[in-house]
Coordinates of C-alpha atoms in Angstrom, one line a residue:
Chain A
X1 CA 0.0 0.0 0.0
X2 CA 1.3 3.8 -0.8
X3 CA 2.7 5.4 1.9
X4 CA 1.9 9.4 2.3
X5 CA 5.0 11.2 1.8
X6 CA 5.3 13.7 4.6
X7 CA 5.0 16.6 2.2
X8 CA 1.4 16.0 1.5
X9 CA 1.0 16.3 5.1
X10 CA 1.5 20.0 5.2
X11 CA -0.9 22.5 4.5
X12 CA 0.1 24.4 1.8
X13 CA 0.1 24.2 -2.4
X14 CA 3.1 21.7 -2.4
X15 CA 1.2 20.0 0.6
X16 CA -2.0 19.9 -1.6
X17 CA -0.6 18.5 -5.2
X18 CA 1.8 16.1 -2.9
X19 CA -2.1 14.7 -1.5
X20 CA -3.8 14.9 -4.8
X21 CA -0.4 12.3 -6.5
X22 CA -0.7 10.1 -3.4
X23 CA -4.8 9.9 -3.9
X24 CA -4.5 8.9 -7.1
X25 CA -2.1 6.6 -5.8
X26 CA -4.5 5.3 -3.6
X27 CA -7.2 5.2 -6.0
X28 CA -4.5 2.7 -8.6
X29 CA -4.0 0.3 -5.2
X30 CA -7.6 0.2 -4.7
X31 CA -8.1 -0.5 -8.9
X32 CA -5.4 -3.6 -8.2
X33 CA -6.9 -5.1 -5.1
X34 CA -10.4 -4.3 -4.2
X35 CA -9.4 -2.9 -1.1
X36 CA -11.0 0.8 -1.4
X37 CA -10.6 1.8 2.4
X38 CA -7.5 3.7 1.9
X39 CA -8.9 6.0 -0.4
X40 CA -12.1 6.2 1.9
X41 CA -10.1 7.5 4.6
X42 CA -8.9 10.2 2.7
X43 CA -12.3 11.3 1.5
X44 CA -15.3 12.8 2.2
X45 CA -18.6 11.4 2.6
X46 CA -20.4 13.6 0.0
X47 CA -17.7 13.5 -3.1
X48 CA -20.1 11.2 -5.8
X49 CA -16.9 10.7 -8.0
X50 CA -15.3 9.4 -4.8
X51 CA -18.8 7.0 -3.9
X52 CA -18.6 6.0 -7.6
X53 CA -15.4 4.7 -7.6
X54 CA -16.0 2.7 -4.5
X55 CA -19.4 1.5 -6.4
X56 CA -17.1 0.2 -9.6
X57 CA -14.4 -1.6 -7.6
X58 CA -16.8 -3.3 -4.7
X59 CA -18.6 -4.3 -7.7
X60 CA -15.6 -5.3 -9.4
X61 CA -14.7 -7.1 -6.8
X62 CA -17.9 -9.1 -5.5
X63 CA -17.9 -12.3 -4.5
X64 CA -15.1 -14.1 -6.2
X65 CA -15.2 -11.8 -9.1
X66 CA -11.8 -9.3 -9.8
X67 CA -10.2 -6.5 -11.7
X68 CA -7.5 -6.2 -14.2
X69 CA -6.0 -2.8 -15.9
X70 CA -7.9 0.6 -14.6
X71 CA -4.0 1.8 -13.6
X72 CA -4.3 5.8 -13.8
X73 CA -1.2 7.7 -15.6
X74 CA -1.2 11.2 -13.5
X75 CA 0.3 13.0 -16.3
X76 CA 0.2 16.7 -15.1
X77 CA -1.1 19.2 -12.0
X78 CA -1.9 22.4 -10.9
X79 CA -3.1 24.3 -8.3
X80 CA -3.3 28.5 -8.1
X81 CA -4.5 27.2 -4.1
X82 CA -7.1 29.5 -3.5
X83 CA -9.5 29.6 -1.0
X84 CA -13.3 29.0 -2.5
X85 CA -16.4 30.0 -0.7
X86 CA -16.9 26.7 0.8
X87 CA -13.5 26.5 2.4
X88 CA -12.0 24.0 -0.3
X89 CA -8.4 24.0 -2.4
X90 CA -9.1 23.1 -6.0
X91 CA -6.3 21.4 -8.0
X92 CA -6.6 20.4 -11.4
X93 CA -5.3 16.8 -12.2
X94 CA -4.6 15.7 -15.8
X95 CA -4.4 11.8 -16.2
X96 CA -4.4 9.5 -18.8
X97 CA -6.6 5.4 -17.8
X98 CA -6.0 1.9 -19.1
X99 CA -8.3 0.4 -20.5
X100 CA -10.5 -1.7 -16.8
X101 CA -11.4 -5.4 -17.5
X102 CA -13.6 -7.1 -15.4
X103 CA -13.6 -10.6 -14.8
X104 CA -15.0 -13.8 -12.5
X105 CA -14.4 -17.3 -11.1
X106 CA -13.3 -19.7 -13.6
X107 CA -12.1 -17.2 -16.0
X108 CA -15.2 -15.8 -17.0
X109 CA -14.9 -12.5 -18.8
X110 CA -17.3 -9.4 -18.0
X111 CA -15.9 -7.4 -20.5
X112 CA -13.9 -4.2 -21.2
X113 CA -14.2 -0.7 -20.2
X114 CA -12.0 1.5 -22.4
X115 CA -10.9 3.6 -20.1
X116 CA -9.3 6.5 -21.8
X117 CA -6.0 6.8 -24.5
X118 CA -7.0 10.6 -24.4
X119 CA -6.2 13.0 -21.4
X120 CA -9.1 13.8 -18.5
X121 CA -8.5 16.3 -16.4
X122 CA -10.4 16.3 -12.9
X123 CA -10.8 18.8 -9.9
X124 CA -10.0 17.9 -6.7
X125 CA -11.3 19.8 -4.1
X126 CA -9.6 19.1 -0.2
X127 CA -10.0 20.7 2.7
X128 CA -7.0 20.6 5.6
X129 CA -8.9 19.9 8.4
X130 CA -7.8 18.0 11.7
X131 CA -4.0 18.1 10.4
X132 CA -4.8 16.3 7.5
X133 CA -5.9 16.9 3.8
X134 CA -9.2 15.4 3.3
X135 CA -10.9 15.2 -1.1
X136 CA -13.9 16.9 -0.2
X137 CA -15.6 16.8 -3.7
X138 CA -13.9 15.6 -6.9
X139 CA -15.3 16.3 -10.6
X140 CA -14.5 15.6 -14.2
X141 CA -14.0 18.1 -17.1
Chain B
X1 CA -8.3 36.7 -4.0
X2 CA -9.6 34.1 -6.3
X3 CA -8.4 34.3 -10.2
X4 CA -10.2 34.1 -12.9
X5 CA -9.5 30.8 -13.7
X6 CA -10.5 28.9 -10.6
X7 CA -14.0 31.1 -11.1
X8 CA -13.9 29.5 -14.8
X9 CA -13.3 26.3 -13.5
X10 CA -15.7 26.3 -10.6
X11 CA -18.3 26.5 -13.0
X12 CA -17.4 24.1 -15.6
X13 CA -17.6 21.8 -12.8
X14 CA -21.5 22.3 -13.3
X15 CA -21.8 22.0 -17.1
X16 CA -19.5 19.2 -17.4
X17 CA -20.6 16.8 -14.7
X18 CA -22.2 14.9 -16.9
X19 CA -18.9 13.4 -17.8
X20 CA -17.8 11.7 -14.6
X21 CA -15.4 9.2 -13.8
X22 CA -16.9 6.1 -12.0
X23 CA -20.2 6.1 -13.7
X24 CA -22.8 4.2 -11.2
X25 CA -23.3 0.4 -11.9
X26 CA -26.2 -0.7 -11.3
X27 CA -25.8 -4.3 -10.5
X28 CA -22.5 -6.7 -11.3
X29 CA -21.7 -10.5 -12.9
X30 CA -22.3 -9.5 -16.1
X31 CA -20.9 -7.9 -18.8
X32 CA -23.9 -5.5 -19.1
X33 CA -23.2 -4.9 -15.8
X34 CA -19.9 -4.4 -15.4
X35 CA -18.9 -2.3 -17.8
X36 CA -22.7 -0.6 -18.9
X37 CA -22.8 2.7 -18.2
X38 CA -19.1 3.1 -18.4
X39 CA -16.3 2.8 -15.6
X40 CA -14.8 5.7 -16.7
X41 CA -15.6 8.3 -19.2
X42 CA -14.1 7.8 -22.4
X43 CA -16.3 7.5 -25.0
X44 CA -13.6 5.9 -27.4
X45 CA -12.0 6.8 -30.0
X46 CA -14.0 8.5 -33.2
X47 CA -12.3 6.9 -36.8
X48 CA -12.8 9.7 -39.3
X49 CA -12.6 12.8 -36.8
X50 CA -10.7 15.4 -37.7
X51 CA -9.2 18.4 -35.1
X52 CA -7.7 21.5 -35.8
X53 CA -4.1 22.4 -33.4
X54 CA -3.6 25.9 -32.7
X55 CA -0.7 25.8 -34.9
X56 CA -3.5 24.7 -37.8
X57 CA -2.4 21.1 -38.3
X58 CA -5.0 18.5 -38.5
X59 CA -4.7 15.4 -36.2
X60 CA -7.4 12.7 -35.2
X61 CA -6.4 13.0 -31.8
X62 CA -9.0 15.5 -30.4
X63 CA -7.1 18.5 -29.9
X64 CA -8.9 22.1 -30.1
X65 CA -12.0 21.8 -28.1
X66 CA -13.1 25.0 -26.7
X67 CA -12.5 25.6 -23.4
X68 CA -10.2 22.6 -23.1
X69 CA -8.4 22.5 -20.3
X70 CA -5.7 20.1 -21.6
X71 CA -2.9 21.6 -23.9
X72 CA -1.2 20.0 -26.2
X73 CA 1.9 19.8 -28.8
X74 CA 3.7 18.1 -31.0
X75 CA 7.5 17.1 -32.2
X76 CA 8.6 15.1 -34.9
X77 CA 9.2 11.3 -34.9
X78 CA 11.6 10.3 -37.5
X79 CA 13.8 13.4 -37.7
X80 CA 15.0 14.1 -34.2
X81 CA 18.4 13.2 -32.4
X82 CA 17.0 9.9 -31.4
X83 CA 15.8 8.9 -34.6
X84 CA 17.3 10.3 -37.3
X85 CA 17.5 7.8 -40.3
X86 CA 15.0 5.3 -38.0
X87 CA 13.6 3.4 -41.0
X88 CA 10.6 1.6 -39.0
X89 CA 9.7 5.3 -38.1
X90 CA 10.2 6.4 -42.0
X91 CA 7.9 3.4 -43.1
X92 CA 5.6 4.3 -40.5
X93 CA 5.8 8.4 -41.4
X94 CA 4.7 6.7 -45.2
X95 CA 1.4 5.7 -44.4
X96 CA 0.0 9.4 -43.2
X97 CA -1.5 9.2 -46.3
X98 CA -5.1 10.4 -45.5
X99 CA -3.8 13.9 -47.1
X100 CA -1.8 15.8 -48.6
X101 CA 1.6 17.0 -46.7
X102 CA 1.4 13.8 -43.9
X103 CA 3.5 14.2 -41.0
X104 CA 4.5 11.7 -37.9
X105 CA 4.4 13.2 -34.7
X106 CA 4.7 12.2 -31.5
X107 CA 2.3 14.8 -29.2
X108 CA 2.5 16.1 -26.0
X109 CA -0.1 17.0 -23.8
X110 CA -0.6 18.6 -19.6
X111 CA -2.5 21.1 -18.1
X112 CA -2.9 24.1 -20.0
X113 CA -2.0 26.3 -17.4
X114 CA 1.2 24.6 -17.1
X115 CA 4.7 25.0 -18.6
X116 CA 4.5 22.8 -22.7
X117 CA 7.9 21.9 -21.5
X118 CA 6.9 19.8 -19.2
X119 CA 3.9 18.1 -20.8
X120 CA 4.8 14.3 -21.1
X121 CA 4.2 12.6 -24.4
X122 CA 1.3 11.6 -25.0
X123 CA 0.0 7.5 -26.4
X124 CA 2.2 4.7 -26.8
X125 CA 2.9 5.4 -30.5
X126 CA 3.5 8.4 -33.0
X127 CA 0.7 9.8 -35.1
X128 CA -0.1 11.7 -38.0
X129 CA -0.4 15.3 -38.6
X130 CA -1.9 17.2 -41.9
X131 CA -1.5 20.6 -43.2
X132 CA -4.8 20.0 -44.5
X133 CA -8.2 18.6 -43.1
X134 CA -8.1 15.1 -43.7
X135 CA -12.2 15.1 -44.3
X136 CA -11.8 18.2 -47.1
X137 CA -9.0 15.6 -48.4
X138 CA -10.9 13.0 -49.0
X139 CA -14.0 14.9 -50.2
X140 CA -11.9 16.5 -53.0
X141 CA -10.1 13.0 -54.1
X142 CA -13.4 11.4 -53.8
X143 CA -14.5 13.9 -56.6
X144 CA -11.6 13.2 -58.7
X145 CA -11.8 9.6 -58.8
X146 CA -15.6 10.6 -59.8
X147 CA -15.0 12.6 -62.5
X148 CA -12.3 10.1 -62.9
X149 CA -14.4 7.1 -63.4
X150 CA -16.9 8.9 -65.8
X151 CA -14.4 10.4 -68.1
X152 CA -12.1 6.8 -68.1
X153 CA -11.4 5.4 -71.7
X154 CA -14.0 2.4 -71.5
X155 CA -14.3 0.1 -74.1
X156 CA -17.5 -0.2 -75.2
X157 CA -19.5 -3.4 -75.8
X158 CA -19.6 -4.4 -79.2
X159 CA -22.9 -4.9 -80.8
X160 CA -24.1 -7.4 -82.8
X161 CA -27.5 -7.6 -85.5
X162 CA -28.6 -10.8 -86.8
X163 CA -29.2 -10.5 -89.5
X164 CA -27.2 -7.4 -90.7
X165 CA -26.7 -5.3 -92.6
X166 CA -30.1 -6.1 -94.4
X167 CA -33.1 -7.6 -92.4
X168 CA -37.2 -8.3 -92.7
X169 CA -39.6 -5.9 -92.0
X170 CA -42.4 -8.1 -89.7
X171 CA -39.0 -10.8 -88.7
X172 CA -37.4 -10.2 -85.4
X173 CA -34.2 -8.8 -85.9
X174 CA -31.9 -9.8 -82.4
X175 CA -29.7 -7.5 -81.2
X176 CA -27.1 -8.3 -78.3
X177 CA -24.1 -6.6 -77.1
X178 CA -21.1 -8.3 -75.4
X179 CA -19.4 -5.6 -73.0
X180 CA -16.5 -7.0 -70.3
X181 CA -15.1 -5.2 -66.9
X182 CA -12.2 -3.3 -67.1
X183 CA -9.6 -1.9 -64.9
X184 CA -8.0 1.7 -64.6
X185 CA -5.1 2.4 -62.6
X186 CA -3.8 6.4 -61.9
X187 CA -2.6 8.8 -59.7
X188 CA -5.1 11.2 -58.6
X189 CA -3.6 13.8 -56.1
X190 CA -0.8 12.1 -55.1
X191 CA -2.7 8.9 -54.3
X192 CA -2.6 5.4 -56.2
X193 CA -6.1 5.2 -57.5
X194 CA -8.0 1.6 -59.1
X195 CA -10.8 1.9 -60.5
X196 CA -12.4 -1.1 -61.6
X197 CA -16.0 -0.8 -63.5
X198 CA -18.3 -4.0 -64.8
X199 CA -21.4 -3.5 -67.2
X200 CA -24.8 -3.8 -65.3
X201 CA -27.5 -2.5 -68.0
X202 CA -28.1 -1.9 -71.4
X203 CA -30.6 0.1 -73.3
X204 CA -30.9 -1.2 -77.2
X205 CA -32.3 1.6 -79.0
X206 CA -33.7 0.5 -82.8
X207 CA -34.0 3.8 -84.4
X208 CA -37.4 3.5 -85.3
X209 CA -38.2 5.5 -82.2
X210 CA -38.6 2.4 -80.2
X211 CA -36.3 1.1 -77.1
X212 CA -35.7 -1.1 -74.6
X213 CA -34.3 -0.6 -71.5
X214 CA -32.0 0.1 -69.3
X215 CA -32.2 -4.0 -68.6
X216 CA -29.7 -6.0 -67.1
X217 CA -30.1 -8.9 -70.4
X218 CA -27.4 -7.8 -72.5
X219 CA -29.0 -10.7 -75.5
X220 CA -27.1 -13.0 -76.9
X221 CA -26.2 -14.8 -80.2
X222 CA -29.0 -16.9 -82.5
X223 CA -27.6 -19.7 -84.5
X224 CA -28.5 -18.5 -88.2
X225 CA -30.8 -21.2 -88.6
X226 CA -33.1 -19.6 -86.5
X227 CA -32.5 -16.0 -87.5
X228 CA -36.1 -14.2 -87.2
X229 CA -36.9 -16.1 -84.1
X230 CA -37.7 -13.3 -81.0
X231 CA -35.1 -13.1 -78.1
X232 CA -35.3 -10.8 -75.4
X233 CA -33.4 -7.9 -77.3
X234 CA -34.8 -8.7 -80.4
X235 CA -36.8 -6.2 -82.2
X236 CA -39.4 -6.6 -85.2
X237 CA -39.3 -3.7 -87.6
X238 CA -43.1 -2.6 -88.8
X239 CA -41.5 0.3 -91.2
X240 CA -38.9 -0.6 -94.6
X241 CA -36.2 1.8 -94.3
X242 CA -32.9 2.3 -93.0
X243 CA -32.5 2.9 -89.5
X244 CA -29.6 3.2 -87.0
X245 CA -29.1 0.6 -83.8
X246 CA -27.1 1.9 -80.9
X247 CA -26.6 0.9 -77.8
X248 CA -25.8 2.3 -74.5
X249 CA -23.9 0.2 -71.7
X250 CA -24.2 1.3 -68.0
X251 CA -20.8 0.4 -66.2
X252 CA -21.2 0.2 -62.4
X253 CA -17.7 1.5 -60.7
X254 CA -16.1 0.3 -57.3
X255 CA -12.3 1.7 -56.1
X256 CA -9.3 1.4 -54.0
X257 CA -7.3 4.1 -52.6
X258 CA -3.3 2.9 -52.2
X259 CA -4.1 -0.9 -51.9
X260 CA -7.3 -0.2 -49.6
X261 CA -10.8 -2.0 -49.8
X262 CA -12.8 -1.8 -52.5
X263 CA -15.4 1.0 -52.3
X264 CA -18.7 1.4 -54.6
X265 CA -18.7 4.4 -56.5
X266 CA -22.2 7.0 -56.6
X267 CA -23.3 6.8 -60.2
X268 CA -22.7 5.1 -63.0
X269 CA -21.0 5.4 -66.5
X270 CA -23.1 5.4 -70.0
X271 CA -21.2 4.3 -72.7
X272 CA -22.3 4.1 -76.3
X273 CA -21.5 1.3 -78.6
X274 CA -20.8 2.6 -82.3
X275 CA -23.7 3.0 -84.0
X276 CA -25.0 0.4 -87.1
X277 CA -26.9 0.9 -90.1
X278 CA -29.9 -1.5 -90.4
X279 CA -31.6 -1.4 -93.9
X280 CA -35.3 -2.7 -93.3
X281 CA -36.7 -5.1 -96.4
X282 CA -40.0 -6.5 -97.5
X283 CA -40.0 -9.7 -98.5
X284 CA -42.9 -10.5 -101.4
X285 CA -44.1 -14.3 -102.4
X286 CA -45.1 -14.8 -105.4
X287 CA -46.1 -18.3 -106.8
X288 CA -44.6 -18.9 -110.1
X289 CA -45.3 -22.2 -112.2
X290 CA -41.5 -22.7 -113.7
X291 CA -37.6 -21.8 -113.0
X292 CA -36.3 -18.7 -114.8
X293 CA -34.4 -21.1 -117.2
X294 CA -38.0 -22.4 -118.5
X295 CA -39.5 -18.6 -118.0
X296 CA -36.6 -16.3 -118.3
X297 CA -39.6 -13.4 -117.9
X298 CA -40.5 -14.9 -115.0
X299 CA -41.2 -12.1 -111.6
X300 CA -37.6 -12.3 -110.0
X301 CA -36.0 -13.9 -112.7

């Protein structure tokens, strides 16, 4: 399992893209083994993109069933760190997503999300909040 | 202070939520399941799309969205320092074929907002760039071969009257016409162009004001014994005089582009056969009681 580096620890913009390249990191290790708590911990209770990805890998990962691919490329960042309204950091992550195959018990074969060859950039939005950054809302351009 | 940018992103956050990572799934074991609804949100790729760069090259990869917040560039594949004289890369840089002035490239692409320079490359293999929209390409060479395919030397079929040049009035005269596919082979704006056209119908015009077709019977030959019998094509004359046959042959076209698959062509080609002169008879009986050697006065003697 990733280990945070102490950097993203701190609050500040280093602090902030430091979290966002260990969330992703997080979100890769829960891709390869089912095991989404990491990334929970980190996270909000009302960021959907965040709820949807735990939706698609405990899914993924019912029963006997398991996951191949999915692994994010975080290609680029940036963050101006400016304080919004609602007390949130935005940082805009640029990745790149191989293609997600789902499979069962026996070798049975779900099928094949593409993923995407073509760069998506998302928003994280974190809030430092009991000494720790926390994704408080996360959306896709 | 906030900038102007995180204001413009805050709300593209609303109009583009629609394309969200992690799509729900509604249940799972099965494929529908799975993957319906989409894990992530590529829509994959789009053959035949053409974007246009800032710097006005043409690429498939979809580059120059408005409002996009992804940046992108491109270098050359064969001729840098790593490459130079790369043949595999020089064979591959040959097939950016799909218009004029094809380039390989390998692109780059990060955050707009961030420093090009430190943009990672982009896809696991070099593409192709245009100095022209690929789609304006192919709508202008698709033209050529056109005008290409209607103006092309093509034999025509040869027809054939039995019996000729003379024949009955009130006898069916057959007509027939044997046509055969051909092939043309060009250059058409810098491409290597087949055409290849086959005869489909035929229209048999008598020139007694009466025709026939277009049909896809092009007739055929009558032993001479039976000459006068009707055939499909055949036509019976009601009128002595001399009138002239012609026919037109319809070729049906398909092509290739450099080797590609064969594509039907829009249209078809009419091609005349030379004309023939048919001089129209009527036959009289008359019963005579000897041989012109007994009766050299005799009617046809």
């Amino acid at each position: 399992m990733p280990v945070m580096p102490e950097e993203a620890k701190v609050e500040s913009k280093e602090g902030l893209i430091a979290f966002a390249r260990y969330w992703y990191e997080l979100v890769n290790y829960g891709y390869e083994t089912g095991d989404v708590e990491p990334v929970r911990a980190v996270s909000g209770p009302d960021c959907t993109d965040c709820n949807r990805y735990f939706d698609v890998v405990q899914r993924g990962y019912r029963d006997e069933d398991w996951m191949a691919g999915a692994m994010i490329d975080f290609r680029s960042v940036h963050s101006d760190y400016v304080l919004t309204p609602d007390g949130l950091y935005q940082v805009l992550i640029q990745f790149t997503q191989e293609p997600i195959e789902f499979f069962g018990p026996e070798g049975a074969e779900y099928g094949v999300d593409p993923g995407s060859d073509a760069p998506v950039v998302q928003i994280l939005e974190a809030r430092f909040q009991d000494e720790k950054w926390v994704v408080a809302q996360l959306s896709s351009m | 202070m906030r900038s102007a940018a995180v204001d413009r992103l805050t709300i593209t956050i609303l109009v583009l939520s629609l394309f969200m990572l992690w799509a729900p799934i509604t249940s799972a074991h099965s494929n529908e399941d799975k993957t319906g609804g989409g894990s992530s949100f590529h829509d994959g790729d789009v053959i035949g799309e053409w974007y246009q760069h800032d710097s006005g090259v043409w690429t498939n990869l979809q580059v120059g969205l408005p409002e996009d917040p992804n940046g992108y560039r491109f270098e050359p594949a064969c001729f840098d320092d790593r490459n130079s004289g790369d043949i595999a890369c020089l064979r591959q840089a040959a097939t950016c074929t799909a218009a004029s002035d094809g380039r390989l490239v390998w692109w780059f692409s990060g955050l707009r907002v961030t420093d090009p320079a430190t943009w990672p490359r982009l896809g696991a293999n070099p593409s192709c760039i245009y100095s022209e929209d690929p789609a304006a390409f192919q709508e202008r060479l698709r033209e050529a071969i056109l005008t290409a395919f209607q103006e092309a030397p093509i034999t025509p079929g040869t027809m054939t009257l039995q019996p000729s040049p003379h024949t009955l009035i009130g006898a069916h005269t057959n007509v027939y016409v044997e046509a055969s596919s051909q092939v043309f082979e060009m250059e058409l704006l810098g491409q290597s162009i087949r055409i290849e056209v086959e005869p489909t119908e035929y229209t048999f015009n008598y020139g007694d004001g009466t025709s026939y077709g277009p049909v896809s019977t092009s007739g055929g030959p009558l032993p001479e014994a039976r000459w006068g019998e009707q055939t499909p094509t055949s036509h019976m004359y009601s009128q002595t005089g001399d009138f002239t046959v012609g026919i037109t042959t319809f070729f049906s076209g398909q092509y290739s582009v450099n080797g590609g698959p064969m594509i039907p062509m829009d249209g078809r080609a009419e091609v005349a056969s030379p004309s023939q002169l048919v001089s129209v008879w009527r036959a009289e009986s008359r019963n005579v009681a000897d041989n012109c050697l007994v009766n050299p006065a005799g009617v046809g003697c």
